[in-house]
Amino acid sequence: MSDTAEHGVVAAGHPVTAQAGAEVLRAGGNAVDAAVGAMLMSFAAEPLLSGLGAGGHMLVAGAGEEPAILDFFVQAPARRQDGGAVELEAVDVSFGDAVQVFYIGPASCGVYGTPAGVCAAVERWGTMPLAQLTAPAAAAAREGVRLNAGQAYVAEILADLLTSTPECAALWAPHGHGRVLGEGELLRNPELGDALERLGSDGAEPFYRGDIARAVCEWLQQRGGSLSAAELSAYRAIAREPVSVSYRDRTVLTNPPPSAGGTLLAYSLALLDRGPQPPPLPDVLAAMESAQSERTPEFVEGLAQDGFLERFLQAKLGSTTHISVLDCNGRACSVTCTNGEGSGVVVPGTGIHVNNVMGEEDLNPLGFHRHPAGRRMPSMMAPSIVLDSDGAVELVLGSAGSNRIRSAILQTIVGVVDHGLGAREAVDAPRVHVEDGIVYHEPGIDMSAVHESDPEREVVQFHALNLFFGGVQAVHRGAGAQMMGAGDPRRGGVAVSA
């Protein structure tokens, strides 16, 4: 779905999520209010991708705002030293044409950030009361949201995870026999509704220093997890200056260190900016591969160091759901959240399905449990905003998709800037991704130039568009300042105008 707008446009990974953000715009809220309202609704509508036990990043720019990133991503906890620690549990997840191993269980749970992020965003940029923004999401969690095709597919491929504990199975397989809910069936989580209401009335305090924090820590530690009360109590959302990189005659803003995804996206764009417009497919693949090759142990360790971004780009160049909102005043908000896939650990009495970020292989390239306690994990998330030559917001976008996030965003930006596509056409266009020397691609891409340039290259073609290639949600301001949005069909995304 794509639509024009009077008050603004919200693009998100679920119709209910996008509609919640659009209702906020219609009620007079700005882009950040709408993004927060949509994000909160995603906890009920897209609970496998986001939630109160998750983390994320939010980028805000336009309408005179000083561009800023709010980092509320998951933080590494200390590893237990008392002999009671458990190991990660492996589950295979099939995307049909590719299989990926995910690691779950209490050992995979990191310090969550979404409650702190919601409150910090509303305090800094919001114009509406937090209780007003949480109320629709709380009601949806209690009443239930019917699974659409996209969410049902995610539940199907994550069935082993969703039935890994009695508490998680009670939500996702209520009819027993290991059968997870399917398309059209109602997913209810009344305890999540209560927790969202608490967030609206009491803010983040209960989740980090109050009764909810105690319940989460006790439940995890009794099962060998390492998340402690002291680590939750010390957690804060952090404001950062975004990465800014020139591409053609535009400026692209994205996620800075300690995030890895934004840095590598900026590197890829800078490489392509040296070449022809539009870039041929082999050049796009080469830029993706160059970025991936830079993800060395030194790169991962360096992300936590002051000044790393500038040193990295200068040396090289002479340099898990997403919501995009653009309001009628030109203010943009791009926010990506992830629960990993979820750890399978649902804490009774809280409705919280805790993240499995410490078990995400893509975020732990040096090995599991190697990050020092208190370090923000090096996320692949890269909420991004493209400014035109006059400094106005032209494109708001971001993606889900683990290690495929930056390639999905890169190709969408190239589609809009180099090929002159609108948001709908750029998001729908078939994608490629390079990893471990293998080129994965969706049908509809002419691979002849790739085969000619490297006949030995291993190529894997998917049979259809697939969520493996990310889930880009984008809003584009085109000619005459007309706003158009597009949700990614790979993940059931939609755009709703207000």
PDB file of N, CA, C and O in Angstrom, residues 287-349:
ATOM      1  N   ALA A 287      30.844  -3.035  -3.534  1.00  0.00           N
ATOM      2  CA  ALA A 287      30.741  -2.148  -2.366  1.00  0.00           C
ATOM      3  C   ALA A 287      30.240  -2.915  -1.149  1.00  0.00           C
ATOM      4  O   ALA A 287      30.729  -2.737  -0.029  1.00  0.00           O
ATOM      5  N   MET A 288      29.231  -3.793  -1.348  1.00  0.00           N
ATOM      6  CA  MET A 288      28.737  -4.614  -0.242  1.00  0.00           C
ATOM      7  C   MET A 288      29.845  -5.514   0.305  1.00  0.00           C
ATOM      8  O   MET A 288      30.016  -5.651   1.519  1.00  0.00           O
ATOM      9  N   GLU A 289      30.593  -6.130  -0.625  1.00  0.00           N
ATOM     10  CA  GLU A 289      31.629  -7.064  -0.200  1.00  0.00           C
ATOM     11  C   GLU A 289      32.777  -6.349   0.499  1.00  0.00           C
ATOM     12  O   GLU A 289      33.352  -6.853   1.465  1.00  0.00           O
ATOM     13  N   SER A 290      33.118  -5.144   0.024  1.00  0.00           N
ATOM     14  CA  SER A 290      34.169  -4.365   0.678  1.00  0.00           C
ATOM     15  C   SER A 290      33.775  -4.019   2.109  1.00  0.00           C
ATOM     16  O   SER A 290      34.588  -4.114   3.033  1.00  0.00           O
ATOM     17  N   ALA A 291      32.503  -3.638   2.286  1.00  0.00           N
ATOM     18  CA  ALA A 291      32.028  -3.312   3.634  1.00  0.00           C
ATOM     19  C   ALA A 291      32.085  -4.539   4.533  1.00  0.00           C
ATOM     20  O   ALA A 291      32.539  -4.474   5.674  1.00  0.00           O
ATOM     21  N   GLN A 292      31.633  -5.687   4.002  1.00  0.00           N
ATOM     22  CA  GLN A 292      31.634  -6.909   4.807  1.00  0.00           C
ATOM     23  C   GLN A 292      33.051  -7.315   5.186  1.00  0.00           C
ATOM     24  O   GLN A 292      33.311  -7.768   6.309  1.00  0.00           O
ATOM     25  N   SER A 293      34.003  -7.125   4.275  1.00  0.00           N
ATOM     26  CA  SER A 293      35.386  -7.542   4.544  1.00  0.00           C
ATOM     27  C   SER A 293      36.040  -6.692   5.621  1.00  0.00           C
ATOM     28  O   SER A 293      37.022  -7.107   6.236  1.00  0.00           O
ATOM     29  N   GLU A 294      35.505  -5.490   5.839  1.00  0.00           N
ATOM     30  CA  GLU A 294      36.080  -4.608   6.861  1.00  0.00           C
ATOM     31  C   GLU A 294      35.626  -4.977   8.271  1.00  0.00           C
ATOM     32  O   GLU A 294      36.125  -4.420   9.245  1.00  0.00           O
ATOM     33  N   ARG A 295      34.704  -5.915   8.382  1.00  0.00           N
ATOM     34  CA  ARG A 295      34.176  -6.283   9.704  1.00  0.00           C
ATOM     35  C   ARG A 295      35.120  -7.281  10.385  1.00  0.00           C
ATOM     36  O   ARG A 295      34.779  -8.408  10.680  1.00  0.00           O
ATOM     37  N   THR A 296      36.324  -6.815  10.606  1.00  0.00           N
ATOM     38  CA  THR A 296      37.379  -7.610  11.208  1.00  0.00           C
ATOM     39  C   THR A 296      37.317  -7.507  12.736  1.00  0.00           C
ATOM     40  O   THR A 296      36.585  -6.662  13.284  1.00  0.00           O
ATOM     41  N   PRO A 297      38.111  -8.322  13.460  1.00  0.00           N
ATOM     42  CA  PRO A 297      38.171  -8.159  14.914  1.00  0.00           C
ATOM     43  C   PRO A 297      38.568  -6.746  15.333  1.00  0.00           C
ATOM     44  O   PRO A 297      38.036  -6.208  16.300  1.00  0.00           O
ATOM     45  N   GLU A 298      39.487  -6.139  14.576  1.00  0.00           N
ATOM     46  CA  GLU A 298      39.928  -4.775  14.908  1.00  0.00           C
ATOM     47  C   GLU A 298      38.780  -3.781  14.729  1.00  0.00           C
ATOM     48  O   GLU A 298      38.614  -2.852  15.513  1.00  0.00           O
ATOM     49  N   PHE A 299      37.961  -3.985  13.674  1.00  0.00           N
ATOM     50  CA  PHE A 299      36.812  -3.117  13.440  1.00  0.00           C
ATOM     51  C   PHE A 299      35.811  -3.236  14.580  1.00  0.00           C
ATOM     52  O   PHE A 299      35.349  -2.243  15.135  1.00  0.00           O
ATOM     53  N   VAL A 300      35.487  -4.467  14.954  1.00  0.00           N
ATOM     54  CA  VAL A 300      34.487  -4.688  16.002  1.00  0.00           C
ATOM     55  C   VAL A 300      34.954  -4.093  17.327  1.00  0.00           C
ATOM     56  O   VAL A 300      34.190  -3.435  18.042  1.00  0.00           O
ATOM     57  N   GLU A 301      36.217  -4.310  17.666  1.00  0.00           N
ATOM     58  CA  GLU A 301      36.746  -3.749  18.912  1.00  0.00           C
ATOM     59  C   GLU A 301      36.817  -2.230  18.845  1.00  0.00           C
ATOM     60  O   GLU A 301      36.586  -1.534  19.833  1.00  0.00           O
ATOM     61  N   GLY A 302      37.136  -1.693  17.666  1.00  0.00           N
ATOM     62  CA  GLY A 302      37.308  -0.247  17.524  1.00  0.00           C
ATOM     63  C   GLY A 302      36.032   0.549  17.628  1.00  0.00           C
ATOM     64  O   GLY A 302      36.057   1.743  17.931  1.00  0.00           O
ATOM     65  N   LEU A 303      34.873  -0.093  17.372  1.00  0.00           N
ATOM     66  CA  LEU A 303      33.603   0.620  17.402  1.00  0.00           C
ATOM     67  C   LEU A 303      33.359   1.332  18.726  1.00  0.00           C
ATOM     68  O   LEU A 303      32.670   2.355  18.767  1.00  0.00           O
ATOM     69  N   ALA A 304      33.892   0.807  19.809  1.00  0.00           N
ATOM     70  CA  ALA A 304      33.661   1.398  21.133  1.00  0.00           C
ATOM     71  C   ALA A 304      34.614   2.547  21.439  1.00  0.00           C
ATOM     72  O   ALA A 304      34.480   3.203  22.472  1.00  0.00           O
ATOM     73  N   GLN A 305      35.573   2.832  20.545  1.00  0.00           N
ATOM     74  CA  GLN A 305      36.584   3.849  20.811  1.00  0.00           C
ATOM     75  C   GLN A 305      36.155   5.212  20.288  1.00  0.00           C
ATOM     76  O   GLN A 305      35.551   5.327  19.218  1.00  0.00           O
ATOM     77  N   ASP A 306      36.476   6.263  21.016  1.00  0.00           N
ATOM     78  CA  ASP A 306      36.178   7.623  20.574  1.00  0.00           C
ATOM     79  C   ASP A 306      36.907   7.916  19.268  1.00  0.00           C
ATOM     80  O   ASP A 306      38.081   7.582  19.099  1.00  0.00           O
ATOM     81  N   GLY A 307      36.194   8.547  18.324  1.00  0.00           N
ATOM     82  CA  GLY A 307      36.811   8.957  17.069  1.00  0.00           C
ATOM     83  C   GLY A 307      37.005   7.840  16.064  1.00  0.00           C
ATOM     84  O   GLY A 307      37.625   8.043  15.014  1.00  0.00           O
ATOM     85  N   PHE A 308      36.446   6.642  16.335  1.00  0.00           N
ATOM     86  CA  PHE A 308      36.671   5.511  15.431  1.00  0.00           C
ATOM     87  C   PHE A 308      36.100   5.777  14.043  1.00  0.00           C
ATOM     88  O   PHE A 308      36.724   5.462  13.027  1.00  0.00           O
ATOM     89  N   LEU A 309      34.891   6.343  13.966  1.00  0.00           N
ATOM     90  CA  LEU A 309      34.245   6.558  12.675  1.00  0.00           C
ATOM     91  C   LEU A 309      35.123   7.396  11.756  1.00  0.00           C
ATOM     92  O   LEU A 309      35.366   7.044  10.600  1.00  0.00           O
ATOM     93  N   GLU A 310      35.614   8.523  12.251  1.00  0.00           N
ATOM     94  CA  GLU A 310      36.426   9.410  11.428  1.00  0.00           C
ATOM     95  C   GLU A 310      37.704   8.710  10.974  1.00  0.00           C
ATOM     96  O   GLU A 310      38.095   8.795   9.809  1.00  0.00           O
ATOM     97  N   ARG A 311      38.358   7.999  11.882  1.00  0.00           N
ATOM     98  CA  ARG A 311      39.603   7.307  11.520  1.00  0.00           C
ATOM     99  C   ARG A 311      39.336   6.226  10.482  1.00  0.00           C
ATOM    100  O   ARG A 311      40.091   6.066   9.524  1.00  0.00           O
ATOM    101  N   PHE A 312      38.234   5.485  10.644  1.00  0.00           N
ATOM    102  CA  PHE A 312      37.927   4.399   9.726  1.00  0.00           C
ATOM    103  C   PHE A 312      37.654   4.925   8.321  1.00  0.00           C
ATOM    104  O   PHE A 312      38.241   4.462   7.337  1.00  0.00           O
ATOM    105  N   LEU A 313      36.755   5.925   8.202  1.00  0.00           N
ATOM    106  CA  LEU A 313      36.399   6.432   6.881  1.00  0.00           C
ATOM    107  C   LEU A 313      37.570   7.160   6.218  1.00  0.00           C
ATOM    108  O   LEU A 313      37.790   7.032   5.018  1.00  0.00           O
ATOM    109  N   GLN A 314      38.335   7.905   6.977  1.00  0.00           N
ATOM    110  CA  GLN A 314      39.475   8.600   6.392  1.00  0.00           C
ATOM    111  C   GLN A 314      40.525   7.616   5.889  1.00  0.00           C
ATOM    112  O   GLN A 314      41.104   7.775   4.822  1.00  0.00           O
ATOM    113  N   ALA A 315      40.753   6.563   6.643  1.00  0.00           N
ATOM    114  CA  ALA A 315      41.761   5.583   6.254  1.00  0.00           C
ATOM    115  C   ALA A 315      41.319   4.805   5.016  1.00  0.00           C
ATOM    116  O   ALA A 315      42.130   4.440   4.175  1.00  0.00           O
ATOM    117  N   LYS A 316      40.002   4.541   4.885  1.00  0.00           N
ATOM    118  CA  LYS A 316      39.528   3.720   3.790  1.00  0.00           C
ATOM    119  C   LYS A 316      39.169   4.526   2.546  1.00  0.00           C
ATOM    120  O   LYS A 316      39.155   4.005   1.449  1.00  0.00           O
ATOM    121  N   LEU A 317      38.790   5.770   2.716  1.00  0.00           N
ATOM    122  CA  LEU A 317      38.264   6.535   1.599  1.00  0.00           C
ATOM    123  C   LEU A 317      39.025   7.805   1.334  1.00  0.00           C
ATOM    124  O   LEU A 317      38.658   8.588   0.470  1.00  0.00           O
ATOM    125  N   GLY A 318      40.134   7.979   1.965  1.00  0.00           N
ATOM    126  CA  GLY A 318      40.893   9.266   1.901  1.00  0.00           C
ATOM    127  C   GLY A 318      40.062  10.111   2.739  1.00  0.00           C
ATOM    128  O   GLY A 318      40.051  11.153   3.151  1.00  0.00           O
ATOM    129  N   SER A 319      38.099   8.069   3.314  1.00  0.00           N
ATOM    130  CA  SER A 319      37.109   8.047   4.418  1.00  0.00           C
ATOM    131  C   SER A 319      36.913   6.630   5.114  1.00  0.00           C
ATOM    132  O   SER A 319      37.472   5.927   4.939  1.00  0.00           O
ATOM    133  N   THR A 320      14.551  -5.439  13.645  1.00  0.00           N
ATOM    134  CA  THR A 320      14.875  -6.616  13.580  1.00  0.00           C
ATOM    135  C   THR A 320      13.599  -6.116  13.464  1.00  0.00           C
ATOM    136  O   THR A 320      13.567  -6.210  12.486  1.00  0.00           O
ATOM    137  N   THR A 321      12.144  -4.699  13.515  1.00  0.00           N
ATOM    138  CA  THR A 321      11.146  -4.053  12.652  1.00  0.00           C
ATOM    139  C   THR A 321      11.487  -2.574  12.558  1.00  0.00           C
ATOM    140  O   THR A 321      12.046  -2.007  13.488  1.00  0.00           O
ATOM    141  N   HIS A 322      11.099  -2.009  11.444  1.00  0.00           N
ATOM    142  CA  HIS A 322      11.429  -0.597  11.262  1.00  0.00           C
ATOM    143  C   HIS A 322      10.182   0.243  11.024  1.00  0.00           C
ATOM    144  O   HIS A 322       9.212  -0.216  10.423  1.00  0.00           O
ATOM    145  N   ILE A 323      10.243   1.499  11.494  1.00  0.00           N
ATOM    146  CA  ILE A 323       9.162   2.470  11.300  1.00  0.00           C
ATOM    147  C   ILE A 323       9.765   3.761  10.759  1.00  0.00           C
ATOM    148  O   ILE A 323      10.762   4.261  11.302  1.00  0.00           O
ATOM    149  N   SER A 324       9.195   4.274   9.682  1.00  0.00           N
ATOM    150  CA  SER A 324       9.610   5.552   9.116  1.00  0.00           C
ATOM    151  C   SER A 324       8.431   6.510   9.117  1.00  0.00           C
ATOM    152  O   SER A 324       7.327   6.133   8.716  1.00  0.00           O
ATOM    153  N   VAL A 325       8.663   7.747   9.562  1.00  0.00           N
ATOM    154  CA  VAL A 325       7.602   8.751   9.615  1.00  0.00           C
ATOM    155  C   VAL A 325       8.131  10.071   9.072  1.00  0.00           C
ATOM    156  O   VAL A 325       9.258  10.486   9.393  1.00  0.00           O
ATOM    157  N   LEU A 326       7.322  10.722   8.264  1.00  0.00           N
ATOM    158  CA  LEU A 326       7.596  12.099   7.812  1.00  0.00           C
ATOM    159  C   LEU A 326       6.320  12.887   8.029  1.00  0.00           C
ATOM    160  O   LEU A 326       5.248  12.505   7.541  1.00  0.00           O
ATOM    161  N   ASP A 327       6.404  13.982   8.809  1.00  0.00           N
ATOM    162  CA  ASP A 327       5.197  14.759   9.067  1.00  0.00           C
ATOM    163  C   ASP A 327       5.107  15.951   8.125  1.00  0.00           C
ATOM    164  O   ASP A 327       6.019  16.225   7.336  1.00  0.00           O
ATOM    165  N   CYS A 328       3.983  16.664   8.219  1.00  0.00           N
ATOM    166  CA  CYS A 328       3.705  17.743   7.271  1.00  0.00           C
ATOM    167  C   CYS A 328       4.651  18.922   7.427  1.00  0.00           C
ATOM    168  O   CYS A 328       4.747  19.766   6.532  1.00  0.00           O
ATOM    169  N   ASN A 329       5.346  19.006   8.549  1.00  0.00           N
ATOM    170  CA  ASN A 329       6.318  20.084   8.751  1.00  0.00           C
ATOM    171  C   ASN A 329       7.719  19.723   8.267  1.00  0.00           C
ATOM    172  O   ASN A 329       8.645  20.521   8.405  1.00  0.00           O
ATOM    173  N   GLY A 330       7.868  18.508   7.721  1.00  0.00           N
ATOM    174  CA  GLY A 330       9.174  18.089   7.224  1.00  0.00           C
ATOM    175  C   GLY A 330      10.050  17.440   8.265  1.00  0.00           C
ATOM    176  O   GLY A 330      11.236  17.193   8.021  1.00  0.00           O
ATOM    177  N   ARG A 331       9.492  17.158   9.443  1.00  0.00           N
ATOM    178  CA  ARG A 331      10.257  16.459  10.481  1.00  0.00           C
ATOM    179  C   ARG A 331      10.188  14.960  10.205  1.00  0.00           C
ATOM    180  O   ARG A 331       9.119  14.425   9.924  1.00  0.00           O
ATOM    181  N   ALA A 332      11.331  14.290  10.306  1.00  0.00           N
ATOM    182  CA  ALA A 332      11.408  12.869  10.021  1.00  0.00           C
ATOM    183  C   ALA A 332      11.870  12.107  11.253  1.00  0.00           C
ATOM    184  O   ALA A 332      12.700  12.587  12.028  1.00  0.00           O
ATOM    185  N   CYS A 333      11.326  10.909  11.408  1.00  0.00           N
ATOM    186  CA  CYS A 333      11.760  10.011  12.465  1.00  0.00           C
ATOM    187  C   CYS A 333      11.898   8.616  11.878  1.00  0.00           C
ATOM    188  O   CYS A 333      10.964   8.088  11.273  1.00  0.00           O
ATOM    189  N   SER A 334      13.070   8.041  12.056  1.00  0.00           N
ATOM    190  CA  SER A 334      13.374   6.709  11.541  1.00  0.00           C
ATOM    191  C   SER A 334      13.830   5.867  12.721  1.00  0.00           C
ATOM    192  O   SER A 334      14.838   6.173  13.361  1.00  0.00           O
ATOM    193  N   VAL A 335      13.066   4.807  13.048  1.00  0.00           N
ATOM    194  CA  VAL A 335      13.377   4.033  14.259  1.00  0.00           C
ATOM    195  C   VAL A 335      13.338   2.540  13.954  1.00  0.00           C
ATOM    196  O   VAL A 335      12.398   2.039  13.344  1.00  0.00           O
ATOM    197  N   THR A 336      14.408   1.867  14.336  1.00  0.00           N
ATOM    198  CA  THR A 336      14.516   0.427  14.157  1.00  0.00           C
ATOM    199  C   THR A 336      14.623  -0.236  15.527  1.00  0.00           C
ATOM    200  O   THR A 336      15.417   0.202  16.362  1.00  0.00           O
ATOM    201  N   CYS A 337      13.833  -1.254  15.751  1.00  0.00           N
ATOM    202  CA  CYS A 337      13.877  -2.012  17.004  1.00  0.00           C
ATOM    203  C   CYS A 337      14.060  -3.488  16.696  1.00  0.00           C
ATOM    204  O   CYS A 337      13.617  -3.967  15.657  1.00  0.00           O
ATOM    205  N   THR A 338      14.688  -4.191  17.619  1.00  0.00           N
ATOM    206  CA  THR A 338      14.787  -5.630  17.451  1.00  0.00           C
ATOM    207  C   THR A 338      14.736  -6.338  18.791  1.00  0.00           C
ATOM    208  O   THR A 338      15.264  -5.840  19.785  1.00  0.00           O
ATOM    209  N   ASN A 339      14.100  -7.492  18.762  1.00  0.00           N
ATOM    210  CA  ASN A 339      14.136  -8.412  19.889  1.00  0.00           C
ATOM    211  C   ASN A 339      15.038  -9.586  19.542  1.00  0.00           C
ATOM    212  O   ASN A 339      14.986 -10.629  20.189  1.00  0.00           O
ATOM    213  N   GLY A 340      15.905  -9.404  18.493  1.00  0.00           N
ATOM    214  CA  GLY A 340      16.560 -10.549  17.906  1.00  0.00           C
ATOM    215  C   GLY A 340      15.450 -11.364  17.269  1.00  0.00           C
ATOM    216  O   GLY A 340      14.702 -10.863  16.429  1.00  0.00           O
ATOM    217  N   GLU A 341      15.339 -12.588  17.677  1.00  0.00           N
ATOM    218  CA  GLU A 341      14.141 -13.373  17.379  1.00  0.00           C
ATOM    219  C   GLU A 341      13.336 -13.591  18.647  1.00  0.00           C
ATOM    220  O   GLU A 341      12.242 -14.146  18.612  1.00  0.00           O
ATOM    221  N   GLY A 342      13.898 -13.132  19.777  1.00  0.00           N
ATOM    222  CA  GLY A 342      13.345 -13.460  21.080  1.00  0.00           C
ATOM    223  C   GLY A 342      14.082 -14.668  21.637  1.00  0.00           C
ATOM    224  O   GLY A 342      14.515 -15.559  20.911  1.00  0.00           O
ATOM    225  N   SER A 343      14.246 -14.683  22.937  1.00  0.00           N
ATOM    226  CA  SER A 343      15.015 -15.749  23.595  1.00  0.00           C
ATOM    227  C   SER A 343      14.180 -16.979  23.921  1.00  0.00           C
ATOM    228  O   SER A 343      14.716 -18.011  24.323  1.00  0.00           O
ATOM    229  N   GLY A 344      12.849 -16.853  23.762  1.00  0.00           N
ATOM    230  CA  GLY A 344      11.966 -17.904  24.231  1.00  0.00           C
ATOM    231  C   GLY A 344      11.613 -17.743  25.698  1.00  0.00           C
ATOM    232  O   GLY A 344      10.770 -18.482  26.217  1.00  0.00           O
ATOM    233  N   VAL A 345      12.238 -16.768  26.364  1.00  0.00           N
ATOM    234  CA  VAL A 345      11.998 -16.538  27.792  1.00  0.00           C
ATOM    235  C   VAL A 345      10.949 -15.444  27.950  1.00  0.00           C
ATOM    236  O   VAL A 345      11.208 -14.274  27.637  1.00  0.00           O
ATOM    237  N   VAL A 346       9.758 -15.813  28.399  1.00  0.00           N
ATOM    238  CA  VAL A 346       8.680 -14.872  28.697  1.00  0.00           C
ATOM    239  C   VAL A 346       8.535 -14.827  30.209  1.00  0.00           C
ATOM    240  O   VAL A 346       8.277 -15.855  30.842  1.00  0.00           O
ATOM    241  N   VAL A 347       8.698 -13.646  30.796  1.00  0.00           N
ATOM    242  CA  VAL A 347       8.703 -13.521  32.255  1.00  0.00           C
ATOM    243  C   VAL A 347       7.274 -13.405  32.768  1.00  0.00           C
ATOM    244  O   VAL A 347       6.563 -12.448  32.436  1.00  0.00           O
ATOM    245  N   PRO A 348       6.830 -14.355  33.567  1.00  0.00           N
ATOM    246  CA  PRO A 348       5.452 -14.320  34.081  1.00  0.00           C
ATOM    247  C   PRO A 348       5.150 -13.027  34.842  1.00  0.00           C
ATOM    248  O   PRO A 348       6.002 -12.497  35.562  1.00  0.00           O
ATOM    249  N   GLY A 349       3.942 -12.532  34.644  1.00  0.00           N
ATOM    250  CA  GLY A 349       3.516 -11.328  35.332  1.00  0.00           C
ATOM    251  C   GLY A 349       3.913 -10.035  34.664  1.00  0.00           C
ATOM    252  O   GLY A 349       3.460  -8.965  35.066  1.00  0.00           O
TER     253      GLY A 349
END
